[in-house]
Tab-separated table of C-alpha atoms in Angstrom:
chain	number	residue	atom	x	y	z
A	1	UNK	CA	-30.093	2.498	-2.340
A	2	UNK	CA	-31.026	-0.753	-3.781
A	3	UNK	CA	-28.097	-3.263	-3.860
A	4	UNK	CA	-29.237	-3.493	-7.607
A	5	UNK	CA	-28.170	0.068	-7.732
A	6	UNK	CA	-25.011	-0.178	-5.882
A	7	UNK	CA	-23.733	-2.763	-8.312
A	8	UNK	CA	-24.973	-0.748	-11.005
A	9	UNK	CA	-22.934	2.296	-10.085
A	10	UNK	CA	-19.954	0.106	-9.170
A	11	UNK	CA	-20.061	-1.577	-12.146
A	12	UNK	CA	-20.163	1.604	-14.204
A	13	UNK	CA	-17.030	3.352	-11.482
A	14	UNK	CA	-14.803	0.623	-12.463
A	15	UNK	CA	-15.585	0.922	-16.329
A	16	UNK	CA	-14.514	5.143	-15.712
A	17	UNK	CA	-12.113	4.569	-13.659
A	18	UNK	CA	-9.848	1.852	-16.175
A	19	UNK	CA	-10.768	5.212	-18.150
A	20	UNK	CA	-9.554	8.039	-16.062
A	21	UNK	CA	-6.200	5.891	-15.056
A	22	UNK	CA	-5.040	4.836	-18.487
A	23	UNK	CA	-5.990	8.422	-19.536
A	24	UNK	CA	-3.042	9.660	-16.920
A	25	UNK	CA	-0.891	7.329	-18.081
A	26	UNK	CA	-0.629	7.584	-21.477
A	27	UNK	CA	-0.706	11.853	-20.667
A	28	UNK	CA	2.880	11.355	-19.306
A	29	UNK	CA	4.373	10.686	-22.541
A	30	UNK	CA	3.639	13.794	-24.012
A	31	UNK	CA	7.015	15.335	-25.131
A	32	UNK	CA	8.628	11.365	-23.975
A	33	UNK	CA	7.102	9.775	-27.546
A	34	UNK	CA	9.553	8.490	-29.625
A	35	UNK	CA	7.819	11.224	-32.642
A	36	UNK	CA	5.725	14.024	-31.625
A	37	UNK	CA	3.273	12.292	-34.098
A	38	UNK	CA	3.301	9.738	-31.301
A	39	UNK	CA	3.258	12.581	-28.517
A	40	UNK	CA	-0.166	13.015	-30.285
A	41	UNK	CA	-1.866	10.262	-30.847
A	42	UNK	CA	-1.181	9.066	-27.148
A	43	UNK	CA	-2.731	12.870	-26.441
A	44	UNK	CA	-5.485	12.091	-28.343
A	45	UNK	CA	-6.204	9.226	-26.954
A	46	UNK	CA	-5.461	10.219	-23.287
A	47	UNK	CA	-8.608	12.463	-24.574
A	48	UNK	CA	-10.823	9.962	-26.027
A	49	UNK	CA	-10.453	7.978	-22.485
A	50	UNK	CA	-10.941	10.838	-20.349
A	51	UNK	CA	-14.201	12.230	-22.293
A	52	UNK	CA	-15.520	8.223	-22.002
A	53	UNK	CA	-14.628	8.623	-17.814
A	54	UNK	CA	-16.308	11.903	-17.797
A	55	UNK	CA	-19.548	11.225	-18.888
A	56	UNK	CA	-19.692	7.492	-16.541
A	57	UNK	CA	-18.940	9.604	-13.685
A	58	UNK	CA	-21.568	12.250	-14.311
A	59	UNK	CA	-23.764	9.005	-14.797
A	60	UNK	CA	-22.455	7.469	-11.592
A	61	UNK	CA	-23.323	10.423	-10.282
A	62	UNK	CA	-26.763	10.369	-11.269
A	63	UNK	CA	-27.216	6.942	-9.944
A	64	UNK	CA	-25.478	6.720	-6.450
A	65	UNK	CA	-28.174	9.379	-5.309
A	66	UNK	CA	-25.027	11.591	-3.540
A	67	UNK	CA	-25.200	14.499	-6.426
A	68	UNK	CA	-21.398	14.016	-6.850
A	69	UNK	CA	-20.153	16.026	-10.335
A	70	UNK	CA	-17.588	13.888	-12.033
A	71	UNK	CA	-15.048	16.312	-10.106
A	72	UNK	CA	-15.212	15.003	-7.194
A	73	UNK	CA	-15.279	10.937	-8.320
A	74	UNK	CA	-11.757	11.857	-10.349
A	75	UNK	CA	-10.156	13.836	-7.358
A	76	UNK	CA	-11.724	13.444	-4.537
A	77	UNK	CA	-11.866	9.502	-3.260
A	78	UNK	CA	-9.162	7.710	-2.242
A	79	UNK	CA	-6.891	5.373	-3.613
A	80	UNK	CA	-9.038	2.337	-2.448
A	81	UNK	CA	-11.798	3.681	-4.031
A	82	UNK	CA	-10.797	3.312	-7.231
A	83	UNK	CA	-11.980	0.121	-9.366
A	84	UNK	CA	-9.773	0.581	-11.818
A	85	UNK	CA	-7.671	-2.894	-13.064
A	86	UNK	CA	-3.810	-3.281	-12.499
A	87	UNK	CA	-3.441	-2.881	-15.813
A	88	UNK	CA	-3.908	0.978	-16.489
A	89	UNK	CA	-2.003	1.883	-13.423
A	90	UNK	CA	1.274	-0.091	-14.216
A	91	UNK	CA	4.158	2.119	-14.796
A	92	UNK	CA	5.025	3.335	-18.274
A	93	UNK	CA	7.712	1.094	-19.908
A	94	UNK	CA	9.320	1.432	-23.154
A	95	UNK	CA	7.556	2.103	-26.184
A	96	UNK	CA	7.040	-0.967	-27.129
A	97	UNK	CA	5.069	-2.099	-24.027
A	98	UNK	CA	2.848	0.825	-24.106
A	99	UNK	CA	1.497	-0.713	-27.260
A	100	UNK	CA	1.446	-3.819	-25.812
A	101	UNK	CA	-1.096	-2.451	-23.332
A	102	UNK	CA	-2.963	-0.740	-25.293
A	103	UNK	CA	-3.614	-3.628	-28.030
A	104	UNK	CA	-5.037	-5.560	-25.213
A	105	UNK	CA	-6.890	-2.572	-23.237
A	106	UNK	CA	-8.376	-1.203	-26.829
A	107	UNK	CA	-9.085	-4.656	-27.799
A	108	UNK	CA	-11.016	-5.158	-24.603
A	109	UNK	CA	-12.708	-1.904	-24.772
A	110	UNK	CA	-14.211	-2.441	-28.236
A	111	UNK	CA	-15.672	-5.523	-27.125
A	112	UNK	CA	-17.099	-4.123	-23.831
A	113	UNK	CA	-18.322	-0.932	-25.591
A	114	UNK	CA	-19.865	-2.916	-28.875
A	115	UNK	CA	-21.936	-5.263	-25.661
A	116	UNK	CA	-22.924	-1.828	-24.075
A	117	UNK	CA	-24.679	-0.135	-26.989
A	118	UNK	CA	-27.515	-2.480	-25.807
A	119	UNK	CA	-27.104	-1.465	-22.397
A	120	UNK	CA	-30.818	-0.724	-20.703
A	121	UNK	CA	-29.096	2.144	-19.508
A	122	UNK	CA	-29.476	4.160	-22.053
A	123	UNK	CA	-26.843	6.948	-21.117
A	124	UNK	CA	-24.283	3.969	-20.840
A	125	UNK	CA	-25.979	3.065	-24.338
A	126	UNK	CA	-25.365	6.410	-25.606
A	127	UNK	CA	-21.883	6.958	-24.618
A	128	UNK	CA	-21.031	2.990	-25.981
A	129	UNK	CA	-22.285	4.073	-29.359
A	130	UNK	CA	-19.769	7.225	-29.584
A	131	UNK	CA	-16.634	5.340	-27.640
A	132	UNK	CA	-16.592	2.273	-30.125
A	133	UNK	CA	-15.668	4.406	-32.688
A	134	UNK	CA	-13.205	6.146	-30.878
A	135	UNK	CA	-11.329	2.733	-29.339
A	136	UNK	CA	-11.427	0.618	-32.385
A	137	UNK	CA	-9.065	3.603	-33.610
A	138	UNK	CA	-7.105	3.269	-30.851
A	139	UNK	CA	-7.288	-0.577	-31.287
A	140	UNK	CA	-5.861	0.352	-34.895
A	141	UNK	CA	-3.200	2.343	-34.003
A	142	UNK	CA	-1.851	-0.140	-31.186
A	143	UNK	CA	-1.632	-3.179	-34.075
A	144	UNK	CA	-0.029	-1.166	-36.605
A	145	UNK	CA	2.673	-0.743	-34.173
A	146	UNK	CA	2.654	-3.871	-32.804
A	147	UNK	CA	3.101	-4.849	-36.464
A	148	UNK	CA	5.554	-2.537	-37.135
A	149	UNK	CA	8.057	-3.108	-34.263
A	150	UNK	CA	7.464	-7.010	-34.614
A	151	UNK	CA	7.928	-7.420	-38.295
A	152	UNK	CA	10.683	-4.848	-37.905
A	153	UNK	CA	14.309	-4.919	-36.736
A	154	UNK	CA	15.957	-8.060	-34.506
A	155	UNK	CA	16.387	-5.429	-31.575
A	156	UNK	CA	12.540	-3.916	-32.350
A	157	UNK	CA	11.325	-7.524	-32.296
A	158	UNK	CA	12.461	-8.358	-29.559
A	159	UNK	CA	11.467	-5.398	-27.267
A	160	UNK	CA	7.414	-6.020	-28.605
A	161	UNK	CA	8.006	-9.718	-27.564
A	162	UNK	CA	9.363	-8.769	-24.321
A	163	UNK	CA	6.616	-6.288	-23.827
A	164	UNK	CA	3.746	-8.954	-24.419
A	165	UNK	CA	4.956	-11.320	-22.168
A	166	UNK	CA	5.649	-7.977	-19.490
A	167	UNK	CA	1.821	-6.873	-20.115
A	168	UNK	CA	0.715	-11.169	-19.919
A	169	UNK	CA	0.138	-11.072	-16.106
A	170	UNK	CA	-2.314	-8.137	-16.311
A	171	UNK	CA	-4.620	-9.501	-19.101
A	172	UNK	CA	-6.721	-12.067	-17.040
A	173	UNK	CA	-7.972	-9.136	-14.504
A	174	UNK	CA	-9.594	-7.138	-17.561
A	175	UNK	CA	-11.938	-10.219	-18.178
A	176	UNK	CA	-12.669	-11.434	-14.762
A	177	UNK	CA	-16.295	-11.163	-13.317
A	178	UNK	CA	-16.474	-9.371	-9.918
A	179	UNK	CA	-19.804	-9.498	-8.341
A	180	UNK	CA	-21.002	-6.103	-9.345
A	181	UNK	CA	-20.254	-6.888	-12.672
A	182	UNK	CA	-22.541	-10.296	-12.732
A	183	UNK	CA	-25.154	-7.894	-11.214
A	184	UNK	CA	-24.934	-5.534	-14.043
A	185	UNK	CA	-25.113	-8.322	-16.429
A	186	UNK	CA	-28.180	-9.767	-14.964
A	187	UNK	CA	-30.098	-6.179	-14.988
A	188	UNK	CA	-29.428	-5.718	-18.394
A	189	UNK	CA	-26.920	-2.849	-17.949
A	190	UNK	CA	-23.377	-4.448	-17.877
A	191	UNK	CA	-21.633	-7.322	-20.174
A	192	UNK	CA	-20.039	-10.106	-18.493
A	193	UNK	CA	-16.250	-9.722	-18.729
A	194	UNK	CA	-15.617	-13.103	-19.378
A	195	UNK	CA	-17.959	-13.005	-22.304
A	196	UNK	CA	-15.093	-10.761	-23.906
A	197	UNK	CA	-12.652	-12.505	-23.629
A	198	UNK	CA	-12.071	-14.968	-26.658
A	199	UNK	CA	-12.960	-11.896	-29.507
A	200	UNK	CA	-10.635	-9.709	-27.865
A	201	UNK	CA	-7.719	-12.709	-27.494
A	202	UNK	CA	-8.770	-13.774	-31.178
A	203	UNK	CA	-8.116	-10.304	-32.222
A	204	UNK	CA	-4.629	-9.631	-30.239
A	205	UNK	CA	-3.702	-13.541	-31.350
A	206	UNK	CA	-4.017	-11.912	-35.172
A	207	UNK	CA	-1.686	-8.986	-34.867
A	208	UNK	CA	0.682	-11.159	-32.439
A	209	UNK	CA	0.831	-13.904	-35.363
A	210	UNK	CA	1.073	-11.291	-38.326
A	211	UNK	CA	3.675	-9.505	-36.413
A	212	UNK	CA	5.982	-12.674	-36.556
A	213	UNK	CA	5.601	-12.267	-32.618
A	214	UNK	CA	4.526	-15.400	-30.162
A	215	UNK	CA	1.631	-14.977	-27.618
A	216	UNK	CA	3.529	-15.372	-24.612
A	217	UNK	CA	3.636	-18.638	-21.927
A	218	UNK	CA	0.819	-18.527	-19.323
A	219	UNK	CA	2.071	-16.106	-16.463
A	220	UNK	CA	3.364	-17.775	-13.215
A	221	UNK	CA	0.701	-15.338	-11.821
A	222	UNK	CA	-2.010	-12.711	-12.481
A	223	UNK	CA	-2.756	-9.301	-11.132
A	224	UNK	CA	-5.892	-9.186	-9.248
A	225	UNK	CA	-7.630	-6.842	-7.130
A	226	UNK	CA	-8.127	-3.500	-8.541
A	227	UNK	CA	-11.726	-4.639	-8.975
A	228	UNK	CA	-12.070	-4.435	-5.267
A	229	UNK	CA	-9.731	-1.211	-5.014
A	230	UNK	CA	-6.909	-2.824	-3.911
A	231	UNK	CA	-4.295	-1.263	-6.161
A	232	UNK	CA	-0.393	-1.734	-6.644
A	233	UNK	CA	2.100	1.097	-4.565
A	234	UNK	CA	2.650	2.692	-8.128
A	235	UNK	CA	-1.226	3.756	-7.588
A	236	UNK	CA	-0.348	6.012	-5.060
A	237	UNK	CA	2.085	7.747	-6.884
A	238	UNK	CA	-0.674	8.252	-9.561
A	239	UNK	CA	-3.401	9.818	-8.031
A	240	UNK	CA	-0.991	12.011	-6.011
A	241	UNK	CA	0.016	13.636	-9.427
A	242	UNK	CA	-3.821	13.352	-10.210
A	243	UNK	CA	-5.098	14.916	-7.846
A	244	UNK	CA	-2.604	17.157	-5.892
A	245	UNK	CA	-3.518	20.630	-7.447
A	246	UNK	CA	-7.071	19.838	-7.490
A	247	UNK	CA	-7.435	19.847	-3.414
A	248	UNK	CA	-4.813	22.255	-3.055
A	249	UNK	CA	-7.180	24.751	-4.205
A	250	UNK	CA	-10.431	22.772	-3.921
A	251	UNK	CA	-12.462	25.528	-3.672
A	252	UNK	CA	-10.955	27.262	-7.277
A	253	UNK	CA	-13.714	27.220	-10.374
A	254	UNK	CA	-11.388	27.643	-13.466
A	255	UNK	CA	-7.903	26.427	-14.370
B	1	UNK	CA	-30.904	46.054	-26.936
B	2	UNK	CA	-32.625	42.869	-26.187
B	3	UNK	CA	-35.382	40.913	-27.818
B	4	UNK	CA	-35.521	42.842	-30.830
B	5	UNK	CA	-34.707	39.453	-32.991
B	6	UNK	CA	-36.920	36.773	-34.589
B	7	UNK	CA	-37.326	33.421	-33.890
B	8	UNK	CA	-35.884	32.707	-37.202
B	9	UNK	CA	-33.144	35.282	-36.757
B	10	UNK	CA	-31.977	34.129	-33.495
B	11	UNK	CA	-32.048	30.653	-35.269
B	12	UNK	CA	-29.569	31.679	-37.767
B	13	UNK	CA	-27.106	33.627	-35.489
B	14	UNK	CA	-27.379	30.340	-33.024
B	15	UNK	CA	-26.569	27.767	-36.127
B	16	UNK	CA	-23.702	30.307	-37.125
B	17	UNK	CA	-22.037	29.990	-34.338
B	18	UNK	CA	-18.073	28.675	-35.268
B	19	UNK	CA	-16.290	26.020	-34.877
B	20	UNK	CA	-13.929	27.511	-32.019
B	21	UNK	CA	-11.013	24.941	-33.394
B	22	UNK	CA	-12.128	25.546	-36.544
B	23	UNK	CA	-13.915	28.890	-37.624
B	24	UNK	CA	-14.452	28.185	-40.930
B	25	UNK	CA	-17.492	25.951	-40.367
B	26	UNK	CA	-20.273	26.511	-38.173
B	27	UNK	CA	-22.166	24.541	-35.778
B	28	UNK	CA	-25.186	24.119	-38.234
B	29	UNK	CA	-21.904	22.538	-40.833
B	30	UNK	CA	-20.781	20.170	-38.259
B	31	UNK	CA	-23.998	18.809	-37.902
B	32	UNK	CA	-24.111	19.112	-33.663
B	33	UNK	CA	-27.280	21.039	-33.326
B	34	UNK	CA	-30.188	18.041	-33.837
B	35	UNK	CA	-33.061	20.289	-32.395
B	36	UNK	CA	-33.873	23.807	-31.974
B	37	UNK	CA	-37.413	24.890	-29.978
B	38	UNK	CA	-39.068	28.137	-28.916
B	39	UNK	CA	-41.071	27.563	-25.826
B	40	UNK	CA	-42.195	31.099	-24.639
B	41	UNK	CA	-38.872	32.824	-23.878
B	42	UNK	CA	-36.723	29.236	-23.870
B	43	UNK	CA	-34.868	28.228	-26.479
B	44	UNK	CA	-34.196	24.649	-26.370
B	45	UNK	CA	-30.907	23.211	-28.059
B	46	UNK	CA	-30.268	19.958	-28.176
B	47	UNK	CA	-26.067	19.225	-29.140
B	48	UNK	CA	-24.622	16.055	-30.164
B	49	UNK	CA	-20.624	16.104	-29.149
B	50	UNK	CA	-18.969	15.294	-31.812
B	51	UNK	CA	-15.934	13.428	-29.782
B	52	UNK	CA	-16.242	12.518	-26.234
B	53	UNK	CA	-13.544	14.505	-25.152
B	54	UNK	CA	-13.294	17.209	-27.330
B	55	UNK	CA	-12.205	20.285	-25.274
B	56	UNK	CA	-14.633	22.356	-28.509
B	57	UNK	CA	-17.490	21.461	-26.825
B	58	UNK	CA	-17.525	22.704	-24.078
B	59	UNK	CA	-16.729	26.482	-25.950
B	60	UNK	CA	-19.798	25.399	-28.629
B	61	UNK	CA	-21.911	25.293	-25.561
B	62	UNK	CA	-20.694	28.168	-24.090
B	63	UNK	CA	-20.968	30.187	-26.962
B	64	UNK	CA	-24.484	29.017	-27.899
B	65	UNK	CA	-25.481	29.934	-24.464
B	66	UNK	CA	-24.398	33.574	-24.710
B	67	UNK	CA	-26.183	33.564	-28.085
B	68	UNK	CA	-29.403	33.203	-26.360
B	69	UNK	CA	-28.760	35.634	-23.658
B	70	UNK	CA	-27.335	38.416	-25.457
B	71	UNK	CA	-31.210	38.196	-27.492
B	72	UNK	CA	-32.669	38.451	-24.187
B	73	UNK	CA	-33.694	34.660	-23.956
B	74	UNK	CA	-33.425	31.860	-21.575
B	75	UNK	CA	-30.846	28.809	-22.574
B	76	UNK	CA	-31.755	25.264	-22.369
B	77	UNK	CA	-28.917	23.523	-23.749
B	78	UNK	CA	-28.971	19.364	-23.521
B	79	UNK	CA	-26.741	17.074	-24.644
B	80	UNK	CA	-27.992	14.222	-27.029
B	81	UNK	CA	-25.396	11.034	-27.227
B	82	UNK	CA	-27.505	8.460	-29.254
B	83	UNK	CA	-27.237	8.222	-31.936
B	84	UNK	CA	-23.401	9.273	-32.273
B	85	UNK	CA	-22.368	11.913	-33.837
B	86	UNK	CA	-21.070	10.839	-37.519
B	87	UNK	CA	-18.715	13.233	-40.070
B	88	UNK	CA	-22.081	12.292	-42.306
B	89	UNK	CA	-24.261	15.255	-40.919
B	90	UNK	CA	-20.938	17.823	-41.802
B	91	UNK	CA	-22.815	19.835	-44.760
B	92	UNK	CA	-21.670	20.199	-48.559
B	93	UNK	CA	-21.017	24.332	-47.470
B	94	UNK	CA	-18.866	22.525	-44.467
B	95	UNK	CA	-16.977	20.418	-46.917
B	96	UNK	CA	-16.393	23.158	-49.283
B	97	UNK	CA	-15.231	25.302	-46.469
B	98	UNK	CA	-12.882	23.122	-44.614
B	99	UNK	CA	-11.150	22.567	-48.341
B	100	UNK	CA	-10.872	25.928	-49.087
B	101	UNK	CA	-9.033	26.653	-45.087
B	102	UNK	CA	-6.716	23.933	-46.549
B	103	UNK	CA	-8.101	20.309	-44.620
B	104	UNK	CA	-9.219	17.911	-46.445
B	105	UNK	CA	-13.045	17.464	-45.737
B	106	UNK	CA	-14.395	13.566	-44.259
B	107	UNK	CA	-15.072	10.904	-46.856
B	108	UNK	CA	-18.312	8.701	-46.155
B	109	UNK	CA	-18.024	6.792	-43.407
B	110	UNK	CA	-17.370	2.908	-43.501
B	111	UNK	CA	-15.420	3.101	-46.493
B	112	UNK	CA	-11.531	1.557	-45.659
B	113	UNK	CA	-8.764	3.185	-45.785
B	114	UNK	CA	-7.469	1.435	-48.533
B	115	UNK	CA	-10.418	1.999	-50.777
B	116	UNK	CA	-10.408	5.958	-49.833
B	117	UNK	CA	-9.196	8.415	-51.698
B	118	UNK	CA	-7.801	11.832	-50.087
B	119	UNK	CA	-7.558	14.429	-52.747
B	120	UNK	CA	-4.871	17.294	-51.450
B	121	UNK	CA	-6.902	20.781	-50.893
B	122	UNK	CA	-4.120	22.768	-52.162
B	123	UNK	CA	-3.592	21.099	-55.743
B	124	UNK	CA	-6.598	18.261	-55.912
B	125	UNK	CA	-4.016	15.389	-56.688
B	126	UNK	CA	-5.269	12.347	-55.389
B	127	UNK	CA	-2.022	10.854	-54.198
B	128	UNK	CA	-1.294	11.632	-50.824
B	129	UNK	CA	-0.033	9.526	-48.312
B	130	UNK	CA	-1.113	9.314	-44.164
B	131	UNK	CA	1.473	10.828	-41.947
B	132	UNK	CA	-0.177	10.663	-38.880
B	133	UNK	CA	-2.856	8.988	-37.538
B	134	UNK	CA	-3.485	11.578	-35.140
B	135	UNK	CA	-3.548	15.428	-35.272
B	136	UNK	CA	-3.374	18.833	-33.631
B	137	UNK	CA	-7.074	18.475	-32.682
B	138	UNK	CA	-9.205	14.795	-31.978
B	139	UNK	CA	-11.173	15.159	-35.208
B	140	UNK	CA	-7.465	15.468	-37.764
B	141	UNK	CA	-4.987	13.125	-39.104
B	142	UNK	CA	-1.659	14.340	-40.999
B	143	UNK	CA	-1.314	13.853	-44.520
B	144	UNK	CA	0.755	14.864	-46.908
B	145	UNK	CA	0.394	15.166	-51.181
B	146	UNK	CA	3.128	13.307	-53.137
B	147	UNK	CA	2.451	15.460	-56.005
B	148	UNK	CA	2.933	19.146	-54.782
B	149	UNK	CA	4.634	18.403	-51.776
B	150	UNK	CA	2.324	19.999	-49.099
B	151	UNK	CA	1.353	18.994	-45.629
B	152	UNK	CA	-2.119	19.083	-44.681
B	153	UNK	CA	-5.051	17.773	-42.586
B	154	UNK	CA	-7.518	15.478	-42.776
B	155	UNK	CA	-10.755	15.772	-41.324
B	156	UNK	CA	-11.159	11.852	-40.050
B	157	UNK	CA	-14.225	9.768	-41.478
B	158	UNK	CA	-16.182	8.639	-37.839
């Protein structure tokens, strides 16, 4: 494989992979939501996610030359296989700081996803077109929240400020650019993280100010690493409730 | 019995295939079939999902599949992502239908929320208010009709 290629397909692992992970998270607060109109949304977007990892991995697939389904990227690697960022594999908090998350992650996404509807892959073209639509509801739902519990009670207000400056540390890693994604930038296939950055910060600057909230101080430190599949202990935890019943009966062909 | 239908009846029984979330609208009212080819004994489908991970796919596929076979045919079913599936290509018969099961049907797309107007399928009052964001199924948000009182879906504009 050309190390064009690899980049390519790591590139596209770590885009399904932020995916795949938030996906999980956001599944465990069905019946924990505040309303079960919340216990649905986050299901429906747990969905979106996972239908946006499904079809990168069948492309990864494609492209790695190892005829891999998407089965066996979401359940069968390791934990430092995974390029998924810190952010998606942080522990769910309060409600408050799981739409604090996903303000940022859905504000990223829509960025990335607008960049990669002129992807010269055209299956990662294809699936950009129908997952913008999808996350810039998501990134709709997340700021009427944030909105909501900001411009709300004292004790709401304070519990979305606290939550922005808990998600702060975790932002920088989502617009970082790891070699493989400066190679997928240079093909033509990728967008350079750091190219998102200011629209999506712009965007989450906007709800944070019409929420009455403040944009929290710079972080004494950021998360870094999932990029290169080092991941955080809570990881572990994760893909063991991932992926436990899948190898326990690996050889099973319905659920 | 096998191969004793048309092209053009196999064509119908294929673009009547249900919604399985749905059944009030077909396949051919959602808009997810974009081509439809007889080469020899293949039939060629080409789907467009309507939302990435819609579970209703999967059982459109499926059931599209055994369509073909049980006329004695061989399946080729793609899928087609660009461009995206829109609530645009849902039919007038798919509109009707879905307002008649009691959802109301998509608006055109781009139009904002504030702007759109969400006529209850039970009475036709145009003030309703949003409920939910999100429904039982990807493709539904809750709503509910000040003027009669009733719950109901919406089919989401995408």
């Amino acid at each position: 494989m050309a190390r064009q290629d690899a980049d390519h397909t790591a590139y596209l692992l770590g885009l399904a992979d932020d995916a795949l992970i938030y996906c999980q998270r956001l599944g465990e607060w069905v019946s924990r939501a505040p309303q079960i109109e919340q216990d649905m949304a986050f299901g429906n977007i747990a969905l979106d996610l996972l239908g946006q990892a499904r079809a990168l991995y069948t492309r990864v697939g494609e492209l790695d030359g190892s005829g891999r389904d998407e089965d066996q990227y979401a359940y069968f690697r390791t934990e430092r296989e995974y390029r998924n960022v810190h952010l998606v594999e942080a522990p769910r908090g309060d409600f408050a700081h799981e739409m604090a998350r996903l303000l940022w992650f859905a504000s990223y996404q829509c960025g990335l996803y607008a960049a990669l509807t002129g992807s010269r892959d055209e299956t990662v073209a294809g699936v950009a077109h129908k997952a913008l639509k999808e996350v810039d509801y998501h990134r709709d739902h997340a700021r009427m929240w944030v909105l909501r519990l900001g411009d709300g009670t004292h004790e709401s207000h304070d519990r979305m400020q606290a939550a922005l400056t808990w998600v702060a540390p975790y932002v920088d890693e989502l617009f970082a650019d790891d070699t493989a994604a400066v190679e997928a930038a240079e093909t033509g296939v990728g967008v350079l993280p750091s190219q998102l950055r200011s629209q999506a910060t712009v965007f989450v600057q906007g709800v944070v100010n019409e929420a009455t909230l403040q944009m929290p101080a710079e972080p004494p430190r950021h998360e870094r690493g999932g990029r290169a599949g080092v991941h955080t202990e809570d990881m572990g935890y994760l893909l063991a409730q991932l992926q436990h019943i899948r190898r326990s009966y690996p050889d099973a062909t319905s659920w | 019995m096998v191969n004793t239908l048309t092209d053009d009846e196999l064509t119908t029984r294929i673009r009547a295939v249900p919604d399985p979330e749905i059944p009030v609208i077909s396949l051919d009212d959602l808009g997810v079939i974009r081509e439809l080819r007889f080469v020899g004994d293949v039939v060629e489908v080409v789907m467009t999902p309507t939302y990435s991970g819609c579970p209703a796919m999967q059982a459109m596929t499926d059931a599209v599949v055994q369509v073909i076979e049980s006329a004695g045919r061989r399946p080729e079913v793609r899928t087609r992502l660009t461009p995206a599936w829109t609530t645009d290509w849902m039919s007038e018969a798919g509109r009707t239908a879905l307002r008649q099961f009691g959802i109301a049907p998509p608006g055109p797309v781009g139009m904002t929320i504030a702007r759109r107007v969400v006529a209850c399928p039970v009475c036709g009052s145009a003030d309703t208010q949003e409920i939910s964001r999100f429904g039982a199924t990807a493709c539904k948000a809750l709503r509910r009709c000040r003027e009669c009182g009733e719950p109901f879906e919406e089919f989401k504009s995408l």
